[in-house]
Short mmCIF file of C-alpha atoms in Angstrom, two decimals:
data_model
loop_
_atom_site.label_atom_id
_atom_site.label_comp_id
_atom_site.label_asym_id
_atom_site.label_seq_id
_atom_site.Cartn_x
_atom_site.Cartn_y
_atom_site.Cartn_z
CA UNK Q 19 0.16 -26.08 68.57
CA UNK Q 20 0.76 -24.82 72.19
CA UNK Q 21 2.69 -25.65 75.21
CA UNK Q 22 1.02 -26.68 78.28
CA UNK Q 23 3.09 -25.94 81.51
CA UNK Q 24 1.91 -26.77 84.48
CA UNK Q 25 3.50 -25.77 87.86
CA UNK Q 26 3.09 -28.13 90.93
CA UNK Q 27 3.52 -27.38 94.56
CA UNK Q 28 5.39 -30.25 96.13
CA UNK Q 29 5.82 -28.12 99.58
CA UNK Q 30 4.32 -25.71 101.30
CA UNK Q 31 5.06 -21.42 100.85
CA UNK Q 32 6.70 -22.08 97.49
CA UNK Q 33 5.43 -18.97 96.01
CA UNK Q 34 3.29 -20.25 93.43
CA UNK Q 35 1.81 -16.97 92.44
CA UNK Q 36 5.19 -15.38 91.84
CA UNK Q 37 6.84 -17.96 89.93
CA UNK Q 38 3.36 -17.97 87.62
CA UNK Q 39 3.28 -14.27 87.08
CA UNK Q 40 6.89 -14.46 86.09
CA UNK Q 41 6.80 -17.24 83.85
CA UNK Q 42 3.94 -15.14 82.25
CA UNK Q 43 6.07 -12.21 81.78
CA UNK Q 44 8.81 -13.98 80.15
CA UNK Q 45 6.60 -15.43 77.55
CA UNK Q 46 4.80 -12.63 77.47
CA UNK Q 47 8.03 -10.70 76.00
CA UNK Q 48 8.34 -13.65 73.55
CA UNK Q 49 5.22 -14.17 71.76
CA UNK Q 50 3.77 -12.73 69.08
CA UNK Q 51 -0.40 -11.84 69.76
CA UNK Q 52 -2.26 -12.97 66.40
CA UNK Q 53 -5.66 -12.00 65.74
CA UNK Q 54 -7.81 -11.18 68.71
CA UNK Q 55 -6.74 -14.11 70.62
CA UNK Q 56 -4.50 -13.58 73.71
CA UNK Q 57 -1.06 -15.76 73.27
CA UNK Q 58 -1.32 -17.31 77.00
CA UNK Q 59 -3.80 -18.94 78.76
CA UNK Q 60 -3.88 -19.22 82.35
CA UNK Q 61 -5.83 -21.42 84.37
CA UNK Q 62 -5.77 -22.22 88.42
CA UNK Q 63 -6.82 -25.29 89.68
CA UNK Q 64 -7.78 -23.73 92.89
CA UNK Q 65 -10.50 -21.77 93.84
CA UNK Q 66 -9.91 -17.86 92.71
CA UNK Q 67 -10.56 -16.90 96.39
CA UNK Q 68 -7.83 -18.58 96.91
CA UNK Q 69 -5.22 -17.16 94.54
CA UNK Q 70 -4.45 -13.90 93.40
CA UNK Q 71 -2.52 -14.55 90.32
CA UNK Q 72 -6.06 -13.71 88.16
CA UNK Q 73 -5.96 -10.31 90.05
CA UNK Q 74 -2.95 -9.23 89.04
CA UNK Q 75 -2.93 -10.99 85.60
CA UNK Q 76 -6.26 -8.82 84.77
CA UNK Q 77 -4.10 -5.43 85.93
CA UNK Q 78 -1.26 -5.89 83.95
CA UNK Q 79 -1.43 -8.83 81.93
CA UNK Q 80 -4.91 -8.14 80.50
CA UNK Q 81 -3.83 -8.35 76.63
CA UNK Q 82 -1.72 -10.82 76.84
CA UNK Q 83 -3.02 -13.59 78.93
CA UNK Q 84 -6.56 -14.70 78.88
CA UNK Q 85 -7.61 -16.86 82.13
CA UNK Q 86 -9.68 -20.43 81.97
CA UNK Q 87 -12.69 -19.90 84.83
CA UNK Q 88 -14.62 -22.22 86.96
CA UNK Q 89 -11.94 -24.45 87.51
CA UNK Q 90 -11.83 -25.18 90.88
CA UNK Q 91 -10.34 -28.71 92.56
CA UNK Q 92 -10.12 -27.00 96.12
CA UNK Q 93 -13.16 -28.83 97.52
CA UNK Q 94 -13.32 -32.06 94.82
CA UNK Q 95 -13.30 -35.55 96.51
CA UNK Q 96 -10.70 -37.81 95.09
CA UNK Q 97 -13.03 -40.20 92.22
CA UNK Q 98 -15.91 -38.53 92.90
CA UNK Q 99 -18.39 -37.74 90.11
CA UNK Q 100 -17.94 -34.16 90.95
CA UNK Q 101 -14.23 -34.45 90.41
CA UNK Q 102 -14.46 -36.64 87.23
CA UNK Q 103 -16.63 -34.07 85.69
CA UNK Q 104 -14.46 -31.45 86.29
CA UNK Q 105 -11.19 -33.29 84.98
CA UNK Q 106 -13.40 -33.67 81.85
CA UNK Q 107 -13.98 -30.22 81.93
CA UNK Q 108 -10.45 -29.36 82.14
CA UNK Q 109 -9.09 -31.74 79.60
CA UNK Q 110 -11.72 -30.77 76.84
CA UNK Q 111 -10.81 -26.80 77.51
CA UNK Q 112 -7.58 -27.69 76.81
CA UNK Q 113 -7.61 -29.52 73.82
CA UNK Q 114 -10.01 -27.20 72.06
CA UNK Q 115 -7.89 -23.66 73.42
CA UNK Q 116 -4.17 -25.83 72.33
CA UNK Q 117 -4.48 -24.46 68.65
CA UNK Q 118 -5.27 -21.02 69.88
CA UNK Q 119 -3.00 -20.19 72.31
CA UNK Q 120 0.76 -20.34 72.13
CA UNK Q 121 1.03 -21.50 76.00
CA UNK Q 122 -1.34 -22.83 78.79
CA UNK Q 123 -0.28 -22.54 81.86
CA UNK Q 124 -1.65 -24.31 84.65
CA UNK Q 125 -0.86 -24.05 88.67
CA UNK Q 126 -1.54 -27.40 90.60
CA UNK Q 127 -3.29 -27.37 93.83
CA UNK Q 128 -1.73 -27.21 96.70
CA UNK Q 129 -1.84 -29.84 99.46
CA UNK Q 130 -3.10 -27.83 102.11
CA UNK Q 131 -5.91 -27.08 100.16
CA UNK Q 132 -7.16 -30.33 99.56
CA UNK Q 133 -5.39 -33.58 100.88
CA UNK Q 134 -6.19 -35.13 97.52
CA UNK Q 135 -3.68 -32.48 95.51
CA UNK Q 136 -1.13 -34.77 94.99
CA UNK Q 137 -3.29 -36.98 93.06
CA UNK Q 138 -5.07 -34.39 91.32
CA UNK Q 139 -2.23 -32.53 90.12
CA UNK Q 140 -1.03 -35.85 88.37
CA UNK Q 141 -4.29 -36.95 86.80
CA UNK Q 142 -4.36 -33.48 85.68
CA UNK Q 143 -1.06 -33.33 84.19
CA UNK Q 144 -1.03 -36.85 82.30
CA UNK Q 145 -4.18 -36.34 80.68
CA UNK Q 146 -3.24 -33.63 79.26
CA UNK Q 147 -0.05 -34.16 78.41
CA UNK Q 148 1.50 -31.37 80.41
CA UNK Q 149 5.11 -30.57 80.85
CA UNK Q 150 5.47 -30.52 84.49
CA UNK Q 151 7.32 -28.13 86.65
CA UNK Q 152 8.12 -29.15 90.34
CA UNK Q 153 8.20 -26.06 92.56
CA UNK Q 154 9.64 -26.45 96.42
CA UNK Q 155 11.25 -24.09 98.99
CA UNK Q 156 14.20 -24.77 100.68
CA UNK Q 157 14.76 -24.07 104.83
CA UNK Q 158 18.67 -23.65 104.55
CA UNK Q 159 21.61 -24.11 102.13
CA UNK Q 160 23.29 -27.07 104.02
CA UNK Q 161 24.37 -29.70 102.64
CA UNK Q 162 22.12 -32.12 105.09
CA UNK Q 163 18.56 -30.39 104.31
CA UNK Q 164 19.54 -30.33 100.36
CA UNK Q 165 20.18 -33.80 100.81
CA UNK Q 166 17.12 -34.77 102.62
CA UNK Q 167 15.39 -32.60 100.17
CA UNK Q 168 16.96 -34.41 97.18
CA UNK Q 169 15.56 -37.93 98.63
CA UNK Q 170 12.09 -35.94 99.35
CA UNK Q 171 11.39 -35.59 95.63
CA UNK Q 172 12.70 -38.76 94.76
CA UNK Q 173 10.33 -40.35 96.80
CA UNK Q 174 7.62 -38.42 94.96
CA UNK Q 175 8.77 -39.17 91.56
CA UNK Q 176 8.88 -42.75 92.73
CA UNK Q 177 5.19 -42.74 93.99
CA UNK Q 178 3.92 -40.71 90.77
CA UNK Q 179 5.53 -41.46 87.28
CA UNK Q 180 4.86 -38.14 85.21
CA UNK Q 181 5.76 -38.31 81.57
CA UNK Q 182 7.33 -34.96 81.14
CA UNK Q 183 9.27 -33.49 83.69
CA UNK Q 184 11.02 -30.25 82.68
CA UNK Q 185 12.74 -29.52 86.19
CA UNK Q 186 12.56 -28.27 89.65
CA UNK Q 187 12.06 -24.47 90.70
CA UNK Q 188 13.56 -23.95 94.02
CA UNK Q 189 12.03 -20.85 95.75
CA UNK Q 190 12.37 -19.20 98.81
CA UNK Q 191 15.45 -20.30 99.98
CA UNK Q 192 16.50 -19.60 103.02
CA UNK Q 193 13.17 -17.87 103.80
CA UNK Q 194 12.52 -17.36 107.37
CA UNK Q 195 8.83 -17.58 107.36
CA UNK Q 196 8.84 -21.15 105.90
CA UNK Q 197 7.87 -22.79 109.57
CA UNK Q 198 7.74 -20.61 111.82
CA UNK Q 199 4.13 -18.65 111.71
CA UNK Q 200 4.12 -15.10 112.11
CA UNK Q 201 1.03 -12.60 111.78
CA UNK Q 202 1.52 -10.18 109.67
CA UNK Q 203 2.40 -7.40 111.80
CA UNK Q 204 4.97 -9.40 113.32
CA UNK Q 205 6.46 -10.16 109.68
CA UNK Q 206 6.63 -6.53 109.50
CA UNK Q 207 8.74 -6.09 112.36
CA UNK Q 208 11.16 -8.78 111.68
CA UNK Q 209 11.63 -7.41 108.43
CA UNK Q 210 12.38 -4.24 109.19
CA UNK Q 211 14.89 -5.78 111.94
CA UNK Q 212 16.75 -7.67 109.10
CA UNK Q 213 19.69 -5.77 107.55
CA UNK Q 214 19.71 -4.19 103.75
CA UNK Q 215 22.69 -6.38 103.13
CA UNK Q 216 20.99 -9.41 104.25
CA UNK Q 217 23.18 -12.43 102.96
CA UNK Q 218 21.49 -14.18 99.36
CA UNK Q 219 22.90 -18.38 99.53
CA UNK Q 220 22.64 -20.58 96.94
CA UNK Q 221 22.34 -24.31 96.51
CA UNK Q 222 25.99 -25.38 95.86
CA UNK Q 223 26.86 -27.11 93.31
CA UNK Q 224 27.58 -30.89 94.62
CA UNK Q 225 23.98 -31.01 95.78
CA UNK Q 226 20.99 -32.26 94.21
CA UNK Q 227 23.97 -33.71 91.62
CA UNK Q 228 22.60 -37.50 91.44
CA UNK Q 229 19.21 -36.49 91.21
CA UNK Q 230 17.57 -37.07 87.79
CA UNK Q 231 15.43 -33.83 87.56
CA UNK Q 232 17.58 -31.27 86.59
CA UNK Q 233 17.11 -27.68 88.17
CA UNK Q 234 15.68 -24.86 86.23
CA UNK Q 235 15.99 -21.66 88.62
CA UNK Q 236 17.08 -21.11 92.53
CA UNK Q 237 15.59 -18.31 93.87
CA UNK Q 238 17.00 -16.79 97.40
CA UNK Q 239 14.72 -15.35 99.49
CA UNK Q 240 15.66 -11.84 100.33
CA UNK Q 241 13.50 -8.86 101.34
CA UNK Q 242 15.61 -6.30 98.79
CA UNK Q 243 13.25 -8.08 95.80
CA UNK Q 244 9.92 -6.19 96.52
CA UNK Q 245 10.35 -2.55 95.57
CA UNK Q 246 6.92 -0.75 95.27
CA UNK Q 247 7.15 2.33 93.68
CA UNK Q 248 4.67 5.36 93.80
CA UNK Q 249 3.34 4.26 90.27
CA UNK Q 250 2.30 1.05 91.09
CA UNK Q 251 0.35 2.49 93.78
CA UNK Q 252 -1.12 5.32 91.62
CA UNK Q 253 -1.96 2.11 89.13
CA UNK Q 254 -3.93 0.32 91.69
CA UNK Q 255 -5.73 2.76 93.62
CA UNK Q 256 -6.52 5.12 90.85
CA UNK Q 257 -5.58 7.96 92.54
CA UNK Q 258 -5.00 11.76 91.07
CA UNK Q 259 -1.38 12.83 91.33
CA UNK Q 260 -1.34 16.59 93.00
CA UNK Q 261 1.81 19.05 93.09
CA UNK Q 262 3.95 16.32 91.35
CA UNK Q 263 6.77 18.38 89.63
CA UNK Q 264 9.63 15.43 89.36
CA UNK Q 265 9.49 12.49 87.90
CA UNK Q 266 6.84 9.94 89.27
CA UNK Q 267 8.98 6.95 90.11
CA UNK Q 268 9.86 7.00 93.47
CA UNK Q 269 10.63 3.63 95.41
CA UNK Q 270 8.44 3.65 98.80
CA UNK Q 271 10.90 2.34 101.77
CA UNK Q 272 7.61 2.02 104.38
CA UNK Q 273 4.26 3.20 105.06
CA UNK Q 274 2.50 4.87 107.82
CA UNK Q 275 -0.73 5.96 108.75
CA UNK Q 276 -0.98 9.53 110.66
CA UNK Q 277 -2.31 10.11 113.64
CA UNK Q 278 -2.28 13.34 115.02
CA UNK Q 279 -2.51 12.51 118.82
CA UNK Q 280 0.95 10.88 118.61
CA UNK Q 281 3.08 13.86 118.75
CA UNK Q 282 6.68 11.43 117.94
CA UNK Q 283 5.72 10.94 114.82
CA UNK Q 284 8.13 13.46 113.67
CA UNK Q 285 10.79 11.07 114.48
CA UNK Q 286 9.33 7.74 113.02
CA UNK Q 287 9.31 9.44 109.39
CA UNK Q 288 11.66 7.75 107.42
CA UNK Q 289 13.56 8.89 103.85
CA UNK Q 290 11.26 7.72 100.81
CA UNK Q 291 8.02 7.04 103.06
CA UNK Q 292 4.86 7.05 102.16
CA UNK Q 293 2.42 9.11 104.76
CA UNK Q 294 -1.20 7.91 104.30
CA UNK Q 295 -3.93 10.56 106.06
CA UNK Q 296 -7.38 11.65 105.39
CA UNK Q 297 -8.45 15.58 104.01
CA UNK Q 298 -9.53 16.72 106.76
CA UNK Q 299 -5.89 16.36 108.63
CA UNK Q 300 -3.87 18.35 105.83
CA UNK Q 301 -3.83 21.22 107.90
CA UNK Q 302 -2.88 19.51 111.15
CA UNK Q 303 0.19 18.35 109.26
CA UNK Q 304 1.39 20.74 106.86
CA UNK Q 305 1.43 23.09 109.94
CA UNK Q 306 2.67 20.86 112.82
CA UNK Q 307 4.92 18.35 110.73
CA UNK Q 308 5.73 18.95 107.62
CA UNK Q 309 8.04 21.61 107.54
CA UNK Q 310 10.08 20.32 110.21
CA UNK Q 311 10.98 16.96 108.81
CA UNK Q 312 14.32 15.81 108.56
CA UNK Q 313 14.19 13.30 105.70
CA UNK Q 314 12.52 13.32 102.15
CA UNK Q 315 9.49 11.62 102.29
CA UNK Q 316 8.35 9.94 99.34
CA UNK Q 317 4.60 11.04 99.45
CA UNK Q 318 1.36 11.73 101.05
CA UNK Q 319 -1.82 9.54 100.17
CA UNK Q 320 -4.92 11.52 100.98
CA UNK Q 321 -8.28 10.13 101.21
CA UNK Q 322 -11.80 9.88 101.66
CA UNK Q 323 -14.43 8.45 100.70
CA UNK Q 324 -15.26 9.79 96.97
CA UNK Q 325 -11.81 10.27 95.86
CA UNK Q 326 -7.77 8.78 96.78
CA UNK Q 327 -4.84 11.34 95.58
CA UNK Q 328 -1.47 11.46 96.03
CA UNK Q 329 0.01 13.94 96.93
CA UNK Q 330 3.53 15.75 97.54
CA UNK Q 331 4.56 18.87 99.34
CA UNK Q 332 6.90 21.43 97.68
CA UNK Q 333 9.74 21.99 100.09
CA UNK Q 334 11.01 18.53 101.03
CA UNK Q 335 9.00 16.32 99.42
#
């Protein structure tokens, strides 16, 4: 008999994806795969477009987890027949995979999506039993916005009474792209503003004290958590490795794309970069840049349009 999880958004940028993927790699270390069945079962109740857990999942999750398609609440009206079908759908799926799989995990729709999530996501998780996961974000660490966030999910465990709560996940805290809306250049540049020793707070202690859902995980946001190395790069493009003779695990600091009309690049290069340039400007740089760099870069992708390798030059490479 199997666990159902299922995570719920009760705010907006909680991270749903990341929590997911890491719940599935903790169980994922955990359970034991028995016959040709896949010990997890994941299932979105958004449209896939719309999520790119499944993505990643099928990359490096593939034996492990198997995912539950055409499941999609993004779109359902609230009672319609549409949406009564597909809760059907969802609770039969469930009860037939429950002696197969060791967990199903679900992720609840989120309210921006549809303004009927909140419903959804508790119809969904009392008919089947779920045990429910409540994941928010939090703006700052003081003790007036925990408070005000306490009441906030009191409020919403007053208006929905779920059976099985097993706690709150509070993500993101102190993220600075909770309200304010950046493009994503402009997230690129503020984050390369911040510090490396950018301060991590936590919720203290005396807050959140009276409320009766206890709290499973706090997770700071910080910029220092996403390290992408060369491999995972290698992984997801495909690419050829050429003139590698170290060890292939090198963390990539930032990425640029050359152009050989802007003759400063010289000086944007930074240690552990990753230089992204077509064939047919090799030449241009090996003879122009690349033996006059000051710092270790971590790379060089080279492209076109049959073929993406990376690829690293001898001297300071």
């Amino acid at each position: 008999m199997s666990r159902i999880i299922m995570l719920i958004p009760v705010d907006h940028d909680v991270g749903l994806t990341a929590i997911s993927l890491s719940l599935i790699d903790i169980f994922s270390k955990n359970v034991i795969k028995k016959n040709n069945y896949a010990p997890i079962l994941y299932c979105s109740c958004e449209n896939h477009f719309l999520n790119s857990a499944p993505i990643i999942i099928n990359k490096y999750f593939s034996d492990m987890v198997s995912i539950l398609e055409y499941i999609d609440f993004s779109s359902e009206l609230f009672n319609s027949a549409k949406y009564f079908f597909s809760l059907d759908k969802i609770i039969k799926e469930c009860h037939k995979k429950k002696n197969i799989h060791e967990l199903i995990l679900i992720t609840g729709l989120k309210s921006h999506n549809n303004i009927y999530a909140e419903q959804i996501n508790y119809d969904i998780a009392q008919n089947i039993s779920a045990e429910v996961i409540f994941v928010i974000n939090l703006k700052n660490t003081s003790l007036k916005y925990a408070l005000k966030k306490e009441n906030q999910i009191k409020i919403f465990l007053e208006r929905k009474k779920y059976k099985n709560v097993l706690g709150v996940v509070i993500n993101n805290i102190n993220s600075p792209f909770l309200e304010k809306k950046y493009c994503f250049t402009q997230k690129l540049i503020y984050l390369k503003k911040i510090r490396n020793n950018y301060k991590i707070n936590y919720v203290k202690k005396t807050c959140f004290e009276q409320n009766v859902v206890p709290i499973i995980a706090q997770i700071p946001w910080n910029k220092c958590f996403l390290k992408i190395s060369l491999t995972d790069i290698k992984k997801m493009l495909d690419a050829t490795v050429i003139g590698c003779r170290k060890k292939f695990n090198r963390i990539i600091t930032e990425i640029y794309f050359f152009n050989q009309e802007f003759q400063n690049m010289l000086q944007v290069f930074h240690s552990g970069c990753l230089i992204i340039l077509s064939w047919n400007q090799i030449d241009f740089f090996i003879n122009t840049f690349c033996f006059n760099l000051k710092n270790s870069i971590g790379g060089i992708l080279l492209f076109n349009s049959f073929k993406t390798d990376i690829c690293f030059l001898q001297k300071k490479c």
